PDB file of C-alpha atoms in Angstrom:
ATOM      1  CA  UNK A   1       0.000   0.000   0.000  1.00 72.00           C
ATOM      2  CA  UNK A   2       2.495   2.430  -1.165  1.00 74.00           C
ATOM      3  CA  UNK A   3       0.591   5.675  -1.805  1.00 88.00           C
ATOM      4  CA  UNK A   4      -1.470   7.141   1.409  1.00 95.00           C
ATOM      5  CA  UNK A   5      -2.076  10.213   0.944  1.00 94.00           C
ATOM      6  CA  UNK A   6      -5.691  11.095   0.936  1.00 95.00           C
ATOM      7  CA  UNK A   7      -6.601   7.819   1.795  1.00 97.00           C
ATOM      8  CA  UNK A   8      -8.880   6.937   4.964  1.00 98.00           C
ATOM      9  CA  UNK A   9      -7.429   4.370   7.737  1.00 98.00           C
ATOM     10  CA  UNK A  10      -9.709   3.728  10.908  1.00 98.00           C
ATOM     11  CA  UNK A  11      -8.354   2.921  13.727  1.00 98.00           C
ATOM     12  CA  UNK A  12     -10.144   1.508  17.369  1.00 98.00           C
ATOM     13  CA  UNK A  13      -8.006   2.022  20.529  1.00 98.00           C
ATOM     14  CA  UNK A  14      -7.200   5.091  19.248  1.00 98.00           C
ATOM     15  CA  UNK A  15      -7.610   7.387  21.805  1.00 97.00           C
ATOM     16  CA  UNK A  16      -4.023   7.117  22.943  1.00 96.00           C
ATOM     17  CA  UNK A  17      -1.335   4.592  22.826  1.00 96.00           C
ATOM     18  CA  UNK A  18      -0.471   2.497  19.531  1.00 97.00           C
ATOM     19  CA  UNK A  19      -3.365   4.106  18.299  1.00 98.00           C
ATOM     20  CA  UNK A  20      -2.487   7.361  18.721  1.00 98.00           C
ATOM     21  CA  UNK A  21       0.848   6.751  17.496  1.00 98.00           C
ATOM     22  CA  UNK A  22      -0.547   5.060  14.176  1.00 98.00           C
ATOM     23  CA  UNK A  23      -2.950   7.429  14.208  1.00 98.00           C
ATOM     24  CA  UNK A  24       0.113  10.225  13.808  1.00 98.00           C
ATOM     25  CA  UNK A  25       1.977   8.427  11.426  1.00 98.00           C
ATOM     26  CA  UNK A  26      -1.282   8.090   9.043  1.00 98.00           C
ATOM     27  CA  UNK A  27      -1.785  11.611   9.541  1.00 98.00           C
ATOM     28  CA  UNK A  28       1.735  12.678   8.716  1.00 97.00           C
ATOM     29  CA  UNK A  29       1.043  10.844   5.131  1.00 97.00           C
ATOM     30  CA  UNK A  30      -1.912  12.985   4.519  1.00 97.00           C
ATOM     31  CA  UNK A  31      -4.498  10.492   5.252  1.00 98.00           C
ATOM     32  CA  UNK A  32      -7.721  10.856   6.932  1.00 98.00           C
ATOM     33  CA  UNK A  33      -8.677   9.517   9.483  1.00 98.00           C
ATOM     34  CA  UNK A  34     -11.727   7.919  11.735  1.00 98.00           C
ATOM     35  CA  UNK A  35     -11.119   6.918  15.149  1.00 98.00           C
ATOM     36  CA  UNK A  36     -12.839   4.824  17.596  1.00 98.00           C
ATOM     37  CA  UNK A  37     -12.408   4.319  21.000  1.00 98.00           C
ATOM     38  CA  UNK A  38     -14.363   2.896  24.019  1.00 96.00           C
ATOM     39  CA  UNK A  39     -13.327   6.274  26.838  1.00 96.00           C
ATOM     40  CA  UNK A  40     -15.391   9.247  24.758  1.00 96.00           C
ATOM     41  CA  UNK A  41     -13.409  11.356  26.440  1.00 97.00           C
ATOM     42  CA  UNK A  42     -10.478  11.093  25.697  1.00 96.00           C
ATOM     43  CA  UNK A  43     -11.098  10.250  22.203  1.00 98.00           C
ATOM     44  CA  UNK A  44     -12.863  13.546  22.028  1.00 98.00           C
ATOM     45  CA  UNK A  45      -9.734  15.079  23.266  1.00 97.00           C
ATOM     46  CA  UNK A  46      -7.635  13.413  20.669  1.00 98.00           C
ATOM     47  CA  UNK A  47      -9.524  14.307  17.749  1.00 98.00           C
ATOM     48  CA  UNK A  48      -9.732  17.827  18.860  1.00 98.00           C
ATOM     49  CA  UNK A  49      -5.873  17.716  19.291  1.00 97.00           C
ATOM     50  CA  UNK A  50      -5.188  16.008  15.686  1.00 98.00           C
ATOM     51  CA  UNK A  51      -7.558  18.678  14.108  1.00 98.00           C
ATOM     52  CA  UNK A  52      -6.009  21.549  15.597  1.00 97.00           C
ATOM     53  CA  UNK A  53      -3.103  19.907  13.882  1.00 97.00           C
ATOM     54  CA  UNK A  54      -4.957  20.601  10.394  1.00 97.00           C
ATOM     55  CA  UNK A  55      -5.834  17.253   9.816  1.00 98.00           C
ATOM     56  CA  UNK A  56      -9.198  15.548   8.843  1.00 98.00           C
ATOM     57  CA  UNK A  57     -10.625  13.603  11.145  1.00 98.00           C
ATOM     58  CA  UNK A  58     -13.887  11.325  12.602  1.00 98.00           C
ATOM     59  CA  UNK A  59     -14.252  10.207  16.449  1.00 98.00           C
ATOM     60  CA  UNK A  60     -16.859   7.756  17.385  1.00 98.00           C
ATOM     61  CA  UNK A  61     -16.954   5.916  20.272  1.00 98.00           C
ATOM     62  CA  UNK A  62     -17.393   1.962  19.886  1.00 98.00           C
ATOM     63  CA  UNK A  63     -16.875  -1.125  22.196  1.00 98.00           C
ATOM     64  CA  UNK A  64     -14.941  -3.236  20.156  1.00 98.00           C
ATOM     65  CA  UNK A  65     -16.977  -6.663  21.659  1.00 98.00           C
ATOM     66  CA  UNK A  66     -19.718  -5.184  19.825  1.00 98.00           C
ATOM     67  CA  UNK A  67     -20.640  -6.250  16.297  1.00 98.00           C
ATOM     68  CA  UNK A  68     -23.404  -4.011  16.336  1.00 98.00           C
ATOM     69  CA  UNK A  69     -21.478  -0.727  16.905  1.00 98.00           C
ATOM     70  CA  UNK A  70     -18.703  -1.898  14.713  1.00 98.00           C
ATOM     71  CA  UNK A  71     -20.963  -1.960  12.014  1.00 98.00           C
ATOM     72  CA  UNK A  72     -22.318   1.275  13.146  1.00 98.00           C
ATOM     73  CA  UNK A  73     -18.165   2.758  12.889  1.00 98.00           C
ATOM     74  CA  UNK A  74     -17.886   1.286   9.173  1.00 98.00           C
ATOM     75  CA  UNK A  75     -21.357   2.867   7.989  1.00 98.00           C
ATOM     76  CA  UNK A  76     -20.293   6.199   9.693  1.00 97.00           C
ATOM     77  CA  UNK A  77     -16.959   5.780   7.649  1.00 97.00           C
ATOM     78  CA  UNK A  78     -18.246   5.335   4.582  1.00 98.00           C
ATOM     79  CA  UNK A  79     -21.377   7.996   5.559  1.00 97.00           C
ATOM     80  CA  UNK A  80     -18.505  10.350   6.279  1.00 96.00           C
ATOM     81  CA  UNK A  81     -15.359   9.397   3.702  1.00 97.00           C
ATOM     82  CA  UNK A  82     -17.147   7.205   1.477  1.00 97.00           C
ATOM     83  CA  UNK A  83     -14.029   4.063   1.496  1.00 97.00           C
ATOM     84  CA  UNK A  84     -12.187   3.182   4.321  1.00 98.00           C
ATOM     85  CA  UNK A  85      -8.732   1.858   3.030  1.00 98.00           C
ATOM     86  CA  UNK A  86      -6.560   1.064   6.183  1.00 98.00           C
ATOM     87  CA  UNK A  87      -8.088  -0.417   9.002  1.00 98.00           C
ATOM     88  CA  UNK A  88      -5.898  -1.005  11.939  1.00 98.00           C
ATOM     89  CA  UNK A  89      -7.286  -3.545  14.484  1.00 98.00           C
ATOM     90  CA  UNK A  90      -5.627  -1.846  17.415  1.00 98.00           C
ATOM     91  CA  UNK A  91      -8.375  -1.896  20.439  1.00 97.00           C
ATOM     92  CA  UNK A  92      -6.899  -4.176  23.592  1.00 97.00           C
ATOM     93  CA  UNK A  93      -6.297  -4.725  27.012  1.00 95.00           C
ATOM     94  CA  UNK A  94      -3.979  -6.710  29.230  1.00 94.00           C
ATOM     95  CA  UNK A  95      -3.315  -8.361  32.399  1.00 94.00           C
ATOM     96  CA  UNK A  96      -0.128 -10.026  34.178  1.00 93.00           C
ATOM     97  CA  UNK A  97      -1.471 -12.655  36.814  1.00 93.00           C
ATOM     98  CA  UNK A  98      -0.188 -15.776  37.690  1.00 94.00           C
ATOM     99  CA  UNK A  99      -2.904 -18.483  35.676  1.00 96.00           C
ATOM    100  CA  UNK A 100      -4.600 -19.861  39.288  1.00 96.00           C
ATOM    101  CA  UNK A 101      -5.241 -16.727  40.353  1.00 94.00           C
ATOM    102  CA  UNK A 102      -7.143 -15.663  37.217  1.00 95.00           C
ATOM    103  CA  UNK A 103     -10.852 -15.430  37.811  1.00 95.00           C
ATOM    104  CA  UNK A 104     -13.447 -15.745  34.811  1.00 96.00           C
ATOM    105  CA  UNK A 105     -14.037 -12.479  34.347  1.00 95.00           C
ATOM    106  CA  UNK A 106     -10.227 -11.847  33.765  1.00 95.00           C
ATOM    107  CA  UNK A 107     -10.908 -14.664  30.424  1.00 97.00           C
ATOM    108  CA  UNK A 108     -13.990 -13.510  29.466  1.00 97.00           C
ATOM    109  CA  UNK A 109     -12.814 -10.117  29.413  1.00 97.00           C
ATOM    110  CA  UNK A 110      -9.780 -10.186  27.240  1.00 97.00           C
ATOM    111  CA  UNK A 111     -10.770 -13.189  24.952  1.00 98.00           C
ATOM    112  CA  UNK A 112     -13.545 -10.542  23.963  1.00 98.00           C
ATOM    113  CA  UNK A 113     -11.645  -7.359  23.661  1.00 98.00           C
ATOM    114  CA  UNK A 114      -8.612  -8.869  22.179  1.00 98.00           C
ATOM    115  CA  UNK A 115     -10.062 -11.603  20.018  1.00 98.00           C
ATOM    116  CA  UNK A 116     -13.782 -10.964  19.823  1.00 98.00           C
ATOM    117  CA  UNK A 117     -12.958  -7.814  19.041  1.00 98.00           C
ATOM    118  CA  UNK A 118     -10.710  -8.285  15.828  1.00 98.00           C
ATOM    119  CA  UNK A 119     -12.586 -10.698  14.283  1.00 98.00           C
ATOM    120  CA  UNK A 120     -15.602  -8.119  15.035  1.00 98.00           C
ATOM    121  CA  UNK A 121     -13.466  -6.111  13.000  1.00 98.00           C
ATOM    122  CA  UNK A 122     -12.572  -8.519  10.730  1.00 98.00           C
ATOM    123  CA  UNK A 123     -16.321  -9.653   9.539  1.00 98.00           C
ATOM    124  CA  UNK A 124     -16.806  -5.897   9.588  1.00 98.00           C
ATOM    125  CA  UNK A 125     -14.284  -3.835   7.255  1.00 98.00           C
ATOM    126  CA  UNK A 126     -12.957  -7.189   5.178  1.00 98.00           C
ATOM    127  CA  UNK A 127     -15.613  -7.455   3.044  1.00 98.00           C
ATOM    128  CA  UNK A 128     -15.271  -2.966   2.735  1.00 98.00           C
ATOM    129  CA  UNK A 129     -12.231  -3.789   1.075  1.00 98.00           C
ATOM    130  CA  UNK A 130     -12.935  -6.921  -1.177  1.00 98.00           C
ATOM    131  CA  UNK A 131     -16.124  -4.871  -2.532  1.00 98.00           C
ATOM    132  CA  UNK A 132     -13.795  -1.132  -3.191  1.00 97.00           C
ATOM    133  CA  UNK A 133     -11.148  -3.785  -5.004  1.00 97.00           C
ATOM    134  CA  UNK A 134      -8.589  -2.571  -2.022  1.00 97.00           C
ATOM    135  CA  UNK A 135      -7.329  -1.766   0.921  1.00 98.00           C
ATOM    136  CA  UNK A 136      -5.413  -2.877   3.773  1.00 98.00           C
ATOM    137  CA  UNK A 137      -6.143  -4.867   6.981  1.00 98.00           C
ATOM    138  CA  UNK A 138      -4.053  -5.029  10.440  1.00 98.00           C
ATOM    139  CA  UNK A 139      -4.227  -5.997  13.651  1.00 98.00           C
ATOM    140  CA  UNK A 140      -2.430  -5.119  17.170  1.00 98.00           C
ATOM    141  CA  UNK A 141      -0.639  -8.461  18.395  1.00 98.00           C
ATOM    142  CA  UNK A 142       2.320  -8.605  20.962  1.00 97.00           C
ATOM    143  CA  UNK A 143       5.731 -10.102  20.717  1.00 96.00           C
ATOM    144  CA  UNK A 144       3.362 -12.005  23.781  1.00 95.00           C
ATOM    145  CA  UNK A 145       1.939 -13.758  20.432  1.00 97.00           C
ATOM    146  CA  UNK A 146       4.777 -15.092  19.597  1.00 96.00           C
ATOM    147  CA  UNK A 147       6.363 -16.576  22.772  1.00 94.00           C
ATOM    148  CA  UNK A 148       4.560 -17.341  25.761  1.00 93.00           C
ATOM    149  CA  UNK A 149       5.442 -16.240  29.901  1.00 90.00           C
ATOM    150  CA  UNK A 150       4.642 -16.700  32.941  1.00 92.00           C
ATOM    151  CA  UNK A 151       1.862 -14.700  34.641  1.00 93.00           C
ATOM    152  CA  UNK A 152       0.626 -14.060  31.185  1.00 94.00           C
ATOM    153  CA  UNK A 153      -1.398 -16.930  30.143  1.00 97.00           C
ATOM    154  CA  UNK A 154      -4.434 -14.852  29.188  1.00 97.00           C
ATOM    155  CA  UNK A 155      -2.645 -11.762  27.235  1.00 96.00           C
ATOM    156  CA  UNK A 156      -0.493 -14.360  25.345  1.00 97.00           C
ATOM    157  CA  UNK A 157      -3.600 -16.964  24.365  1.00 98.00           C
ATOM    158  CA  UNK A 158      -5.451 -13.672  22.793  1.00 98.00           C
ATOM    159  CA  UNK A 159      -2.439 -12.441  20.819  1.00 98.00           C
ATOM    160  CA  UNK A 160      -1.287 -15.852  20.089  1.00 98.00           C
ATOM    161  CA  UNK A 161      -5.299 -16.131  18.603  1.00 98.00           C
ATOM    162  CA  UNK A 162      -4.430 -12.543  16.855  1.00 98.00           C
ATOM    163  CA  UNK A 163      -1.095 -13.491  14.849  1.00 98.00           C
ATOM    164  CA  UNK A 164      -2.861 -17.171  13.505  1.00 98.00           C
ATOM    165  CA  UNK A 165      -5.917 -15.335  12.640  1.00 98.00           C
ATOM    166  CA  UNK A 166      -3.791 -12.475  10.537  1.00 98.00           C
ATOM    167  CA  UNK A 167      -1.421 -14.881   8.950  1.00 98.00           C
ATOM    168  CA  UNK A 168      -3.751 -17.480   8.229  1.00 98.00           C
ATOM    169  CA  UNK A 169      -6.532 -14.477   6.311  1.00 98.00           C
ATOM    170  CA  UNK A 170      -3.096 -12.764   4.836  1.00 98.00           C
ATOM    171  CA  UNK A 171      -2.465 -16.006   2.846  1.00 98.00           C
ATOM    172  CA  UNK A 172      -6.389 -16.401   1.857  1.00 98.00           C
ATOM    173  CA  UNK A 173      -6.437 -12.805   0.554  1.00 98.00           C
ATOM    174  CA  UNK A 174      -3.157 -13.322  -1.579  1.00 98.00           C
ATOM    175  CA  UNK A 175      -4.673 -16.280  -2.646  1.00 98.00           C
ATOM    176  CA  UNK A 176      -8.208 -15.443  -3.124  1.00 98.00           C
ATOM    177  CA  UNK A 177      -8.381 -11.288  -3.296  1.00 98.00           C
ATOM    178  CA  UNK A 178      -4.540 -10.060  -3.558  1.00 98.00           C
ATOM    179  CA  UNK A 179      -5.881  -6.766  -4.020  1.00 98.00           C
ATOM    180  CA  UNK A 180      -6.419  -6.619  -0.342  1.00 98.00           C
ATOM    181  CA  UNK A 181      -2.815  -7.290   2.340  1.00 98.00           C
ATOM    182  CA  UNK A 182      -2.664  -7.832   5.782  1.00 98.00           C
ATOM    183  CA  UNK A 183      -0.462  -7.034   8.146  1.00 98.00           C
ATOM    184  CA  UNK A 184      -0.303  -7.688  12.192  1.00 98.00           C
ATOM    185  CA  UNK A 185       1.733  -5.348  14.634  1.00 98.00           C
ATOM    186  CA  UNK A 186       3.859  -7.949  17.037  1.00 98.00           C
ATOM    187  CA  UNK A 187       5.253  -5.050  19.370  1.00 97.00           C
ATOM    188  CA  UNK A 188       7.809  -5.661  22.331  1.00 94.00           C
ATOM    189  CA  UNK A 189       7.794  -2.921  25.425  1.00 92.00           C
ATOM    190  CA  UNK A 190       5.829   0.020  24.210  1.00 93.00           C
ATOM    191  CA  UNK A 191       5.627   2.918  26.544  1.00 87.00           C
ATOM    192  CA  UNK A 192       1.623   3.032  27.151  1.00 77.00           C
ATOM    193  CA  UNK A 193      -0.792   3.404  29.294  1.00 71.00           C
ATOM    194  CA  UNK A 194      -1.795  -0.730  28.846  1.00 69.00           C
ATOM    195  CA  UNK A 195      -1.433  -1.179  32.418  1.00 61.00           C
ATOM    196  CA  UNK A 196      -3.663   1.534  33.996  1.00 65.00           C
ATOM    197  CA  UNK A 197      -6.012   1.308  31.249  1.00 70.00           C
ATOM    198  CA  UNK A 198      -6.575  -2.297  31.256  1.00 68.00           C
ATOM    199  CA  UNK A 199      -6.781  -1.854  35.255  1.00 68.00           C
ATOM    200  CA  UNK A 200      -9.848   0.070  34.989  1.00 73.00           C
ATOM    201  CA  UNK A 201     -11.378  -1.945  32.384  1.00 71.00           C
ATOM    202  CA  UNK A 202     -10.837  -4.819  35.038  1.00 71.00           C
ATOM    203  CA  UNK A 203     -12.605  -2.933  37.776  1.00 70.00           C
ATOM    204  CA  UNK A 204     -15.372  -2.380  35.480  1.00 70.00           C
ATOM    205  CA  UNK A 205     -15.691  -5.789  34.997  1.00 68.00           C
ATOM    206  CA  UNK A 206     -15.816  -6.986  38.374  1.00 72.00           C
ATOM    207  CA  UNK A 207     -12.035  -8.145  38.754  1.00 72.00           C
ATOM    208  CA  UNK A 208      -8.432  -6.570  38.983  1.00 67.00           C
ATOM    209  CA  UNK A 209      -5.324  -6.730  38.131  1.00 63.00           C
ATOM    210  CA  UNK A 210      -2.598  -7.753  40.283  1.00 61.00           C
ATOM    211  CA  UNK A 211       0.238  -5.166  41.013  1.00 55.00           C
ATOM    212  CA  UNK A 212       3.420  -6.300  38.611  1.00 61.00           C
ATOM    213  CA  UNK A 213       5.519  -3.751  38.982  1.00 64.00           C
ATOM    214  CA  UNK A 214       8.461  -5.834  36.815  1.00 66.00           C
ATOM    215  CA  UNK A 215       5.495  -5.251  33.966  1.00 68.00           C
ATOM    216  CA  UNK A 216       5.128  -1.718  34.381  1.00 65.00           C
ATOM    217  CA  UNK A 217       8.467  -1.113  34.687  1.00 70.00           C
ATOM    218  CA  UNK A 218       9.402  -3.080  31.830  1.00 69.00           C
ATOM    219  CA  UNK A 219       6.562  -1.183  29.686  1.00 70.00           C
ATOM    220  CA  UNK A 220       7.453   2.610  30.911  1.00 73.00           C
ATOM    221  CA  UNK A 221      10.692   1.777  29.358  1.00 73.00           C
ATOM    222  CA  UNK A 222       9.756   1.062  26.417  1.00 82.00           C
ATOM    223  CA  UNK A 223       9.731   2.481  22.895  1.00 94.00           C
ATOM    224  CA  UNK A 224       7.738   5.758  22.375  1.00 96.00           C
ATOM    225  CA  UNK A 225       4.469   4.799  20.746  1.00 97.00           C
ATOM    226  CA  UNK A 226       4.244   7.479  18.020  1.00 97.00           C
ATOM    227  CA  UNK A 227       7.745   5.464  17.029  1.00 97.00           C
ATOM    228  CA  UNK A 228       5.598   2.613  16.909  1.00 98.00           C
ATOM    229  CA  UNK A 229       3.327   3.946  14.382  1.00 98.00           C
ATOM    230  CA  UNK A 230       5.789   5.091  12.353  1.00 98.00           C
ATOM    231  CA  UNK A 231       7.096   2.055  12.077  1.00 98.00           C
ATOM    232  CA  UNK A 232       4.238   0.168  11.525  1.00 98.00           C
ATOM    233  CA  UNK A 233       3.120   2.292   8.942  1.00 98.00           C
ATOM    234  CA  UNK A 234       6.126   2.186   6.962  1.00 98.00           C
ATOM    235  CA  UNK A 235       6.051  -2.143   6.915  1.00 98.00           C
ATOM    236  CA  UNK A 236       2.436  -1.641   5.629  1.00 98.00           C
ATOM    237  CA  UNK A 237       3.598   1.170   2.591  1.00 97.00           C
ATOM    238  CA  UNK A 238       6.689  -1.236   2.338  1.00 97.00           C
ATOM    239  CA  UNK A 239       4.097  -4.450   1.869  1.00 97.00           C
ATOM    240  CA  UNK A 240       5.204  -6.383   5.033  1.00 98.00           C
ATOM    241  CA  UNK A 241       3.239  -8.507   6.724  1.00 98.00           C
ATOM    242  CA  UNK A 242       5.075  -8.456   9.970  1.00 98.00           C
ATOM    243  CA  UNK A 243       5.359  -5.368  11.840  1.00 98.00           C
ATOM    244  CA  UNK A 244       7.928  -5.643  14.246  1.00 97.00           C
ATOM    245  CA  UNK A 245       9.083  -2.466  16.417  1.00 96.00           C
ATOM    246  CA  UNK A 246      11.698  -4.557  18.030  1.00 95.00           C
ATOM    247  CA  UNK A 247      12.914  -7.031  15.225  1.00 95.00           C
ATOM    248  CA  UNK A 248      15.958  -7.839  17.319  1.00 93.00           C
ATOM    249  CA  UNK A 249      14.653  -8.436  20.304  1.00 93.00           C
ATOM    250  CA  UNK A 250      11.752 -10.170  19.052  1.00 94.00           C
ATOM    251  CA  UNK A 251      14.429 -12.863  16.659  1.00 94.00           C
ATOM    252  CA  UNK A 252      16.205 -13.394  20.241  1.00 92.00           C
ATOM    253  CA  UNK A 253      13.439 -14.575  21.772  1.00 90.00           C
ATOM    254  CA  UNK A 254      11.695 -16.500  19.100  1.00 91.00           C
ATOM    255  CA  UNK A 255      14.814 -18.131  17.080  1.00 94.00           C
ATOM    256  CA  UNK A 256      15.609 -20.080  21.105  1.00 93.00           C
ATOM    257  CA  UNK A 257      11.830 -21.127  21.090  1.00 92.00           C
ATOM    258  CA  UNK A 258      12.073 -22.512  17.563  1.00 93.00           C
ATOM    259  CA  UNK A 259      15.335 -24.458  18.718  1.00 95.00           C
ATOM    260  CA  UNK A 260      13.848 -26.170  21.824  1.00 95.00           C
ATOM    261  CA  UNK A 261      10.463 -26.785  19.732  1.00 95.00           C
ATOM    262  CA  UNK A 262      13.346 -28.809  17.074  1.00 96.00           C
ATOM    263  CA  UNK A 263      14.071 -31.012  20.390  1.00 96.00           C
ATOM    264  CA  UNK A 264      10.576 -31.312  22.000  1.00 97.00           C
ATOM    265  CA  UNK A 265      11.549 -28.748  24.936  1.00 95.00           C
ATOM    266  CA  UNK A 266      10.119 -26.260  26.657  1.00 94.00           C
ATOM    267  CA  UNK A 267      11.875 -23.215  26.261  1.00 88.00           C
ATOM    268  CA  UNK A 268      11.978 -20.710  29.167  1.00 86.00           C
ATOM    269  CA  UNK A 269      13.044 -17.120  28.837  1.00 74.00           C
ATOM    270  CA  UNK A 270      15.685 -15.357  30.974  1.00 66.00           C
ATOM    271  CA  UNK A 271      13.752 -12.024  30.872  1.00 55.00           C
ATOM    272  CA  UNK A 272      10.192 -13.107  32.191  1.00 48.00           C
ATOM    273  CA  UNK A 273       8.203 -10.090  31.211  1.00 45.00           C
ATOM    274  CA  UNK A 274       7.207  -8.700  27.920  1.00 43.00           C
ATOM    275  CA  UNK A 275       4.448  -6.762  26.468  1.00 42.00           C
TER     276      UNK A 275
END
């Protein structure tokens, strides 16, 4: 997708974060842009921000887990911009708890937001693109998709589900509709609010999250999300699938995985806590 400019991504999560940050970068290409979010307020405050910036843009609150007002996003897309031709998958939540300790609102909860809601997504805006003849689909995974830790079984079973999904409807499209990629964003520590954001989600659901302060720590150190997007955004004008904001890191941890997978052993990371 090598030409942006004037086209329309829509992002959910968008309201800060990744999705701010991919947000940016599609703005910086001239794009415009509709953005969804489940806090209303401070996805009002973001699209005020980006249009004080001079840029053209849509907020509309949505709850990713439901079909109903993802359908309502697209039709308000295409009410408002008439194609949407980058949609970014981007809403989620997470949670670092030891696996017994894990209560069933902690797996209904993300299983919905961070699975339910991209293939809400997915039955939503992939047929969009099919019908225009174009257009590009991605979705927020983790480098947690890719290698699994302790204390986060649930986070690393949704993006696990995320990366199969992606990989497995990248191949159909090429196949089937190559007029349409896919891409899916594995990043490593990103320097969000995840943590405090997923913590209220929690509440709201009638749990919490336990206090991991190696996970915060090890996030607040991370990479600067508006780097993010701009990364991410270059892979999908550059036709990658994978979008990796920390290749390095993520080929040190994977390629060790891969080797004790070769001789039927688990492998265990030395660094315990990722994204």
């Amino acid at each position: 997708m090598s030409d942006l400019n004037n086209k329309v991504a829509l992002i959910t999560g968008a309201a800060g974060g990744i999705g701010l940050g991919l947000a940016r970068a599609c703005a910086d290409r001239g794009m415009r842009l509709i953005l969804s979010d489940l806090d209303g307020v401070r996805l009002t405050d973001t699209v005020t921000g980006l249009r004080d910036e001079g840029n053209e843009v849509l907020g509309q609150q949505c709850d990713v887990r439901d079909l109903a007002e993802v359908a309502g996003l697209r039709d308000e897309a295409l009410r408002e911009f008439g194609s949407i031709d980058l949609v970014c998958n981007n809403a989620g939540i997470g949670l670092a708890k030891p696996v017994l300790g894990c209560t069933t609102a902690d797996w209904h909860l993300l299983f919905e937001v961070n699975v339910t809601g991209v293939i809400n997504g997915i039955r939503t805006f992939l047929p969009v693109l099919i019908d225009q003849g174009g257009g590009h689909l991605s979705a927020t995974a983790s480098l947690s998709g890719l290698v699994g830790d302790p204390d986060l079984a649930i986070y690393s079973g949704t993006k696990f589900a995320v990366v199969g999904m992606m990989e497995s409807i990248a191949i159909e499209m090429q196949r089937d509709h190559p007029a349409v990629t896919v891409s899916v964003l594995c990043p490593g520590p990103v320097a969000t609010g995840l943590v405090m954001n997923s913590a209220r989600a929690l509440t709201d659901a009638g749990t919490s999250a336990s206090d991991n302060p190696d996970v915060a720590d090890y996030l607040a150190a991370g990479m600067h999300p508006d780097d993010v997007g701009r990364l991410a955004i270059a892979g999908i004008e550059a036709g990658d699938f994978w979008l990796l904001s920390h290749p390095e890191l993520t080929f040190e941890i994977a390629e060790p995985r891969f080797e004790a997978m070769r001789r039927h052993q688990l492998h265990i990371p030395q660094d315990w806590t990722r994204q």
